[in-house]
Short mmCIF file of C-alpha atoms in Angstrom, two decimals:
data_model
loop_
_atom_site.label_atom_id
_atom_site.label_comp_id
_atom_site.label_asym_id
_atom_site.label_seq_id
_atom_site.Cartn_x
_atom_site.Cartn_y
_atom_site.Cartn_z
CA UNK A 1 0.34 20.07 11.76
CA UNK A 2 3.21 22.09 9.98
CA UNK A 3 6.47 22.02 12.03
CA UNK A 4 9.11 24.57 11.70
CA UNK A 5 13.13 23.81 11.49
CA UNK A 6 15.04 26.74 12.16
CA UNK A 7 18.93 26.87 12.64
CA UNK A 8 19.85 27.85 15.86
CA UNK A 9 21.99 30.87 16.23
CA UNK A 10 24.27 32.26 19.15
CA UNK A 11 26.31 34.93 18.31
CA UNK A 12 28.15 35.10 21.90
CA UNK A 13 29.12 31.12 21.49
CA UNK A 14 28.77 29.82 18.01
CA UNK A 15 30.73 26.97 16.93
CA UNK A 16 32.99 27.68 13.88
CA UNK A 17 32.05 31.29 13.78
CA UNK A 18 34.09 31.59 10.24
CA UNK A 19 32.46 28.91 8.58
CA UNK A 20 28.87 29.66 9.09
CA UNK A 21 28.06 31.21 6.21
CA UNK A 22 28.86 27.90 4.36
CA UNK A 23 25.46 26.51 5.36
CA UNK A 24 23.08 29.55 4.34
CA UNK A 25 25.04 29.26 0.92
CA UNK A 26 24.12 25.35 0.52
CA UNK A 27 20.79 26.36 1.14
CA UNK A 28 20.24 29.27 -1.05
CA UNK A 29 21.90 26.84 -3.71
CA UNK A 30 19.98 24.33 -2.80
CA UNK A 31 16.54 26.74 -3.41
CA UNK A 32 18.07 28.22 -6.42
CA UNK A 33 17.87 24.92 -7.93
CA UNK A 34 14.92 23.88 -6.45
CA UNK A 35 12.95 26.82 -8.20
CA UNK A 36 15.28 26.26 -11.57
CA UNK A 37 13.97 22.77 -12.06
CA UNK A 38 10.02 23.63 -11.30
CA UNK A 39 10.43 27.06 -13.91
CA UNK A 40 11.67 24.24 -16.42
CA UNK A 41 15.49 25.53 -16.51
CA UNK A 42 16.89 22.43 -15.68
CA UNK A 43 19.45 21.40 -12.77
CA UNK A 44 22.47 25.01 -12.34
CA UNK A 45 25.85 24.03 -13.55
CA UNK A 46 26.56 25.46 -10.01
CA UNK A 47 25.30 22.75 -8.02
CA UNK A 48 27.67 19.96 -7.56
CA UNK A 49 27.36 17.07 -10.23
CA UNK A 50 28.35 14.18 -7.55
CA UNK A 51 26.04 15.62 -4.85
CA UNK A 52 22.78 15.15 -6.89
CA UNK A 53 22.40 11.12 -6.16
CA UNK A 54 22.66 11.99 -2.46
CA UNK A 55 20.20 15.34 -2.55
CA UNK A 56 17.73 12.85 -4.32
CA UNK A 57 17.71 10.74 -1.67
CA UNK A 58 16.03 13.99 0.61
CA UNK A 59 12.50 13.73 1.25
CA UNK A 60 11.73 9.70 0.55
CA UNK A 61 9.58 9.35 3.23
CA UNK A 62 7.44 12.53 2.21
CA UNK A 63 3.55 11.24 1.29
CA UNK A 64 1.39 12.67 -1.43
CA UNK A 65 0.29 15.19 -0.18
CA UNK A 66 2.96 16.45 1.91
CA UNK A 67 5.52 19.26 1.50
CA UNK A 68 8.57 21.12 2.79
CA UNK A 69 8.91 24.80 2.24
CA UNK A 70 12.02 26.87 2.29
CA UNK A 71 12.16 30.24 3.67
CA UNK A 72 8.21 30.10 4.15
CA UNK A 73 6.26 33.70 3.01
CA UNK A 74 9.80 35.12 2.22
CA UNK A 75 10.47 36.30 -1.97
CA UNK A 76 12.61 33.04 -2.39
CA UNK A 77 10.03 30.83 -0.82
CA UNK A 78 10.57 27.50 -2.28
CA UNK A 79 8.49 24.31 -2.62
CA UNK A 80 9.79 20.84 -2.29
CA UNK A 81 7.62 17.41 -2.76
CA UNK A 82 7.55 13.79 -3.98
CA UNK A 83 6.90 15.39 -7.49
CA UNK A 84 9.75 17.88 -7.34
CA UNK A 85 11.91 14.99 -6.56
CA UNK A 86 11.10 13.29 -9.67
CA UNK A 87 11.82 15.76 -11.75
CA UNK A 88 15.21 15.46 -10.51
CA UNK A 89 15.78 12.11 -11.00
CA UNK A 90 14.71 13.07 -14.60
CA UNK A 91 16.73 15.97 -15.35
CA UNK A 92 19.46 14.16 -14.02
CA UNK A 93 18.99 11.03 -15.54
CA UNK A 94 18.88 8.87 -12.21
CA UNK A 95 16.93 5.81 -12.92
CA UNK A 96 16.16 4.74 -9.42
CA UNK A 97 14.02 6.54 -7.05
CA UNK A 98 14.24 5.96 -3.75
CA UNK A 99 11.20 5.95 -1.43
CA UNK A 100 9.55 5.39 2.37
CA UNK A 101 6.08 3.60 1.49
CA UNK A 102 3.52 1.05 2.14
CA UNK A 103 3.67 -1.66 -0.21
CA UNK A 104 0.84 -4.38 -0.24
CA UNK A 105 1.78 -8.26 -1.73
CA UNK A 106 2.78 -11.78 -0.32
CA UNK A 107 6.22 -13.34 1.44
CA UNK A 108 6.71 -16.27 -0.56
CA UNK A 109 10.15 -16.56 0.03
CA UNK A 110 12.79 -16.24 2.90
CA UNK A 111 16.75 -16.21 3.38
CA UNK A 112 17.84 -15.09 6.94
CA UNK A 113 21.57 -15.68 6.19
CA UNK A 114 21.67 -13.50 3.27
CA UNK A 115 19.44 -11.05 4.66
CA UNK A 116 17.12 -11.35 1.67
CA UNK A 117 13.03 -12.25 1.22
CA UNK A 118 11.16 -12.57 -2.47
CA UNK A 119 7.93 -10.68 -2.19
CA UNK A 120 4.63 -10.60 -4.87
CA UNK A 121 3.44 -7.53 -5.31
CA UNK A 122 -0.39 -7.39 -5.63
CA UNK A 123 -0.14 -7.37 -9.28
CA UNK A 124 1.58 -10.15 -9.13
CA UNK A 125 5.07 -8.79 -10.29
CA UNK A 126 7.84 -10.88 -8.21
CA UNK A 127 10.54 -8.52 -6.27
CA UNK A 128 13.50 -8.95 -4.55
CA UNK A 129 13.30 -7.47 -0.93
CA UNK A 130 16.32 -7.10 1.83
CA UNK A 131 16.55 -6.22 5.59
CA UNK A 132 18.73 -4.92 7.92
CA UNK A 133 17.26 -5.95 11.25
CA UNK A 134 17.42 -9.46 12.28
CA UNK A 135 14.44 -8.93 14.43
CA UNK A 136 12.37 -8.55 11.46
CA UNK A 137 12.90 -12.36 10.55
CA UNK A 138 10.16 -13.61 12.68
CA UNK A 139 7.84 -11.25 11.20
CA UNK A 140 8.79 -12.40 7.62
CA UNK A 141 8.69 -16.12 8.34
CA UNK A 142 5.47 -15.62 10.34
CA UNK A 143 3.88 -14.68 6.91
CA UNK A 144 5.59 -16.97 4.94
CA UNK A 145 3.59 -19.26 2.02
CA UNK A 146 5.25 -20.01 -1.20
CA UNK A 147 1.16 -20.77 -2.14
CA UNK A 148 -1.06 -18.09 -3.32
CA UNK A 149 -2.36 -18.37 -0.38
CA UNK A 150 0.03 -16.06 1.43
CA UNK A 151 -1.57 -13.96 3.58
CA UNK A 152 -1.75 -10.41 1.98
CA UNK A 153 0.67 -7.78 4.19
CA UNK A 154 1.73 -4.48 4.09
CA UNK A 155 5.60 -3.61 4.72
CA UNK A 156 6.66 -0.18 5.74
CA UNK A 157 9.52 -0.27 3.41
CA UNK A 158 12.32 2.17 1.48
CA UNK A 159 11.68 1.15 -1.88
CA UNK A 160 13.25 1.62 -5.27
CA UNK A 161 10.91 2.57 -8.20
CA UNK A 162 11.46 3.17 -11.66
CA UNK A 163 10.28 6.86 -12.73
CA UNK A 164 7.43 5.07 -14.16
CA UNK A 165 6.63 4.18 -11.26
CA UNK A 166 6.68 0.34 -10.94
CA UNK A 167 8.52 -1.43 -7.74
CA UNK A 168 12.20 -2.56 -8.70
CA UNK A 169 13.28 -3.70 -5.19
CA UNK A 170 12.76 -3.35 -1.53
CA UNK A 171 16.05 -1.85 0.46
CA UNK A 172 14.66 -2.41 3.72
CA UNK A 173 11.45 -3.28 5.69
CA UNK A 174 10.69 -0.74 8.59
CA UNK A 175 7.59 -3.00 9.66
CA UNK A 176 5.38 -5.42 8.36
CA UNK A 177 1.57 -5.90 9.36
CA UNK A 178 -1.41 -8.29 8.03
CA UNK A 179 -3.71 -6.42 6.31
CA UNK A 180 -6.59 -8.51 6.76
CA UNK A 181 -7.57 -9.24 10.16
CA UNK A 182 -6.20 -12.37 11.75
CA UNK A 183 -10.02 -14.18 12.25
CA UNK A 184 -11.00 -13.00 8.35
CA UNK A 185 -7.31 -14.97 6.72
CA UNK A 186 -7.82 -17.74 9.42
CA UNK A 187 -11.67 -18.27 7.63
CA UNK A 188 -10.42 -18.49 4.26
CA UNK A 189 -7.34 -20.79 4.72
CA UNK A 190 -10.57 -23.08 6.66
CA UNK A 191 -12.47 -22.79 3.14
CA UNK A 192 -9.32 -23.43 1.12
CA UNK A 193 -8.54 -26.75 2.84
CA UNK A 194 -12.11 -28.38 2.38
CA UNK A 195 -11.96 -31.10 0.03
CA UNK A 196 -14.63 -32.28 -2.83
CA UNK A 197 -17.14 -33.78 -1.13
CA UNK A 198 -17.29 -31.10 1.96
CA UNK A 199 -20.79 -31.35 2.09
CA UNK A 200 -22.40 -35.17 2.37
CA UNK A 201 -21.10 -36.08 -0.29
CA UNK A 202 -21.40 -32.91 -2.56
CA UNK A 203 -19.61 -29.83 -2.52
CA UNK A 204 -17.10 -28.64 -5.39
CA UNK A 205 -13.62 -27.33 -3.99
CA UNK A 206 -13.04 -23.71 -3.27
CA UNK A 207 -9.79 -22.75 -5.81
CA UNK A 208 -6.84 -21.02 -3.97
CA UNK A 209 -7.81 -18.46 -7.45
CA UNK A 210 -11.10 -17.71 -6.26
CA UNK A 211 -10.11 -16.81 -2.29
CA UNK A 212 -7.58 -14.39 -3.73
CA UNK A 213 -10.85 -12.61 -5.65
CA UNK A 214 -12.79 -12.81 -2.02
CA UNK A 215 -9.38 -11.88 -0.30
CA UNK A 216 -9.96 -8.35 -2.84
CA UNK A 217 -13.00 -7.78 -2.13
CA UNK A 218 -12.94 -8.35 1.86
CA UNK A 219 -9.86 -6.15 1.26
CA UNK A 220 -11.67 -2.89 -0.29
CA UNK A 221 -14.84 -3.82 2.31
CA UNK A 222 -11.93 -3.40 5.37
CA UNK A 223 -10.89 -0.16 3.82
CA UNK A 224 -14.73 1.14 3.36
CA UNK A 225 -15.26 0.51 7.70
CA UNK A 226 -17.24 -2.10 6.81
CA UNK A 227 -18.08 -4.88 9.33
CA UNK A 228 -16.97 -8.57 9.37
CA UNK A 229 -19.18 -10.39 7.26
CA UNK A 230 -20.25 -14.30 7.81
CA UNK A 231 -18.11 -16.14 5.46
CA UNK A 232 -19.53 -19.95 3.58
CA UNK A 233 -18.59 -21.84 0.87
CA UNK A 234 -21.02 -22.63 -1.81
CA UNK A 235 -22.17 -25.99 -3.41
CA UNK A 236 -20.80 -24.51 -6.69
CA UNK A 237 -17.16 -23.82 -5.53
CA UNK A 238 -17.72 -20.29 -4.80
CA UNK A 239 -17.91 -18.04 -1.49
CA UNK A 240 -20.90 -16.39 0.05
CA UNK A 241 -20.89 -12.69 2.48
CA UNK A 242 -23.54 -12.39 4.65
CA UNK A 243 -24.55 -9.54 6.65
CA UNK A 244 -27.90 -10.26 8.50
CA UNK A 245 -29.59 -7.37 10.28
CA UNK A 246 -33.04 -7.26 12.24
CA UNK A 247 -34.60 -5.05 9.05
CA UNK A 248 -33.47 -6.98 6.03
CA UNK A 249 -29.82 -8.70 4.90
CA UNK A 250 -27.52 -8.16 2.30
CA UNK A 251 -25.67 -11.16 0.61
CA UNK A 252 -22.91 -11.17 -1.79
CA UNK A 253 -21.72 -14.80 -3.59
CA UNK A 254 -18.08 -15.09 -5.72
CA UNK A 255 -18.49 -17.44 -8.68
CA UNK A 256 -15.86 -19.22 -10.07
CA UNK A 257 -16.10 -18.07 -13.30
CA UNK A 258 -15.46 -14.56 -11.50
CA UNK A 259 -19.20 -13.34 -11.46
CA UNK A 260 -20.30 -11.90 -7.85
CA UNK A 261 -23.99 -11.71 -7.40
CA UNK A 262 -24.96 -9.10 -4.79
CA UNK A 263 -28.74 -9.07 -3.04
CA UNK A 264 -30.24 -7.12 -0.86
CA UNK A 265 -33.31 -7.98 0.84
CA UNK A 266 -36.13 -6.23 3.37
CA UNK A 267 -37.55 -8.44 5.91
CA UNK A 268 -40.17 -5.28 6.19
CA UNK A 269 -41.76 -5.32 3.04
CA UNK A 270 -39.95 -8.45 1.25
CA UNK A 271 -38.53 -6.02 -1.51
CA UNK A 272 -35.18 -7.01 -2.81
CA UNK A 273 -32.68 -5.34 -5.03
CA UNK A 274 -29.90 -7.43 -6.79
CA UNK A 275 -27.07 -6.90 -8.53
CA UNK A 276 -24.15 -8.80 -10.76
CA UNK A 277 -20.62 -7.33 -11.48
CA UNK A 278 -17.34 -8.54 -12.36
CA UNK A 279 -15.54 -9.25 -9.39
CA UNK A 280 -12.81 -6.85 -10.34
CA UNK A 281 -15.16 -3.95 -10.12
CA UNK A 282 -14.47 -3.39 -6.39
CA UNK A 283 -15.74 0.05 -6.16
CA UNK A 284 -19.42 -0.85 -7.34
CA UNK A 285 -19.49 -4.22 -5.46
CA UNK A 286 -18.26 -1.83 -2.25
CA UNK A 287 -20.87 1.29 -3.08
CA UNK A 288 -23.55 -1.99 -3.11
CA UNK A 289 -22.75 -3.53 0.78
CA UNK A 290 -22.58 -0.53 2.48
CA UNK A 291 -25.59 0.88 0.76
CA UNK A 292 -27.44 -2.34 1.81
CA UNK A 293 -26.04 -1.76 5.40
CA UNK A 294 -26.52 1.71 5.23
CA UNK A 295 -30.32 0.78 4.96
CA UNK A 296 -30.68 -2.64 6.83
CA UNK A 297 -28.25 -1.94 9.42
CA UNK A 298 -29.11 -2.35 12.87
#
């Protein structure tokens, strides 16, 4: 979808006739500069110093790959996009860029009379995060854990990064979501609260370290379509996937020392193929389930 914005004109009725003009020379400024900072020539001495923090500001909620052209198939067609904007917090040596994005991480902290909530990002980086909406309190609070063993979320949120790219502080929270589903969290705060012993007597305790590895890898399985698996904790303190299918079943187990075994088997012919990664390597543990499911899948 590209939508068009075009300033209306009425010559027989048009509001401050006289003035009019002003607004097709902002925006042949505004191009001029626009194509000055892409060619390399840095920001005009035209354009107004104190306007620059406020023009920066245009465009935050643009994604990666979306765009806004000026005077489309015309000779001073002009392209403006999240990269664009960087360049002008560079050339103009703003340190804080302002942007509309998802941001995944953990409410571990709350103040409703301030206005204020702490948040960890994924990486584990602590930030600072504000609203503006009361009604966004009983979201925030309904997600609340000072444990590691917040749910993971992702806020819709105008941000402030560094040009570097790293998360500074959150200005406001436009919405806020679980991005696990509700039954898949619920099963791992059951495994977190079993005690040694779960299992007659036997049974090592699942670490709140470990469930944030399965959290990550039931996170990247969600984004690859894939379907619920059956979720159990292991004699050894670790976590076991299973997706059982009519042909054959594939199996993954988390180990605390952060090895995850992967197997796939073929009730058809009894072959089996098995596999051991690091549980940080997502994308091969991922390419491994839905290749078994791919095959076994009913």
């Amino acid at each position: 979808m590209v939508p068009i914005l075009e300033r209306a004109t009425n010559e027989a009725d048009t509001l401050f006739d006289e003035d009019s003009g002003i607004f097709d020379e902002a925006r042949v400024l505004i191009q001029d500069t626009l194509r000055s900072i892409q060619t390399g020539t840095g920001i005009p001495r035209n354009f107004p110093p104190h306007a620059l923090r406020e023009f920066s500001r245009f465009g935050r909620s643009l994604q990666a790959d979306e765009y806004i052209v000026f005077d489309s198939g015309s000779p001073s067609e002009v392209v403006y996009s999240q990269p664009v904007r960087r360049l002008i917090h560079e050339q103009a040596r703003l340190e804080r860029f302002e942007i509309e994005t998802l941001i995944a991480g953990q409410v571990i902290g709350v103040n409703a009379e301030k206005g204020t909530f702490d948040f960890r990002l994924s990486g584990g980086k602590q930030v600072l995060g504000r609203f503006s909406s009361d009604d966004i309190v009983i979201d925030l609070k309904q997600y609340l854990d000072r444990s590691t063993m917040a749910p993971t979320v992702a806020v819709n949120a105008v941000a402030i990064q560094s040009l570097d790219g790293d998360f500074i502080e959150i200005q406001d929270i436009l919405s806020i979501e679980p991005v696990l589903p509700p039954e898949w969290s619920e099963r791992l705060l059951t495994l977190q609260a079993l005690e040694a012993g779960w299992l007659d007597g036997v049974g090592e305790e699942v670490s709140r370290k470990l469930l944030r590895q399965v959290e990550s890898i039931l996170l990247e399985l969600l984004d690859a379509q894939v379907e619920r698996p059956y979720v159990y904790p292991t004699e050894e303190g670790g976590v076991q996937l299973e997706w059982p299918f009519a042909r054959g079943e594939v199996t993954l187990v988390v180990f605390p020392e952060e090895r995850v075994e992967l197997y796939a088997f073929s009730k058809e012919n009894d072959s089996e193929d098995s596999r051991t990664f690091h549980w940080r390597n997502l994308e091969s543990i991922t390419d491994f389930v839905t290749g078994g499911i791919t095959q076994y899948g009913d």
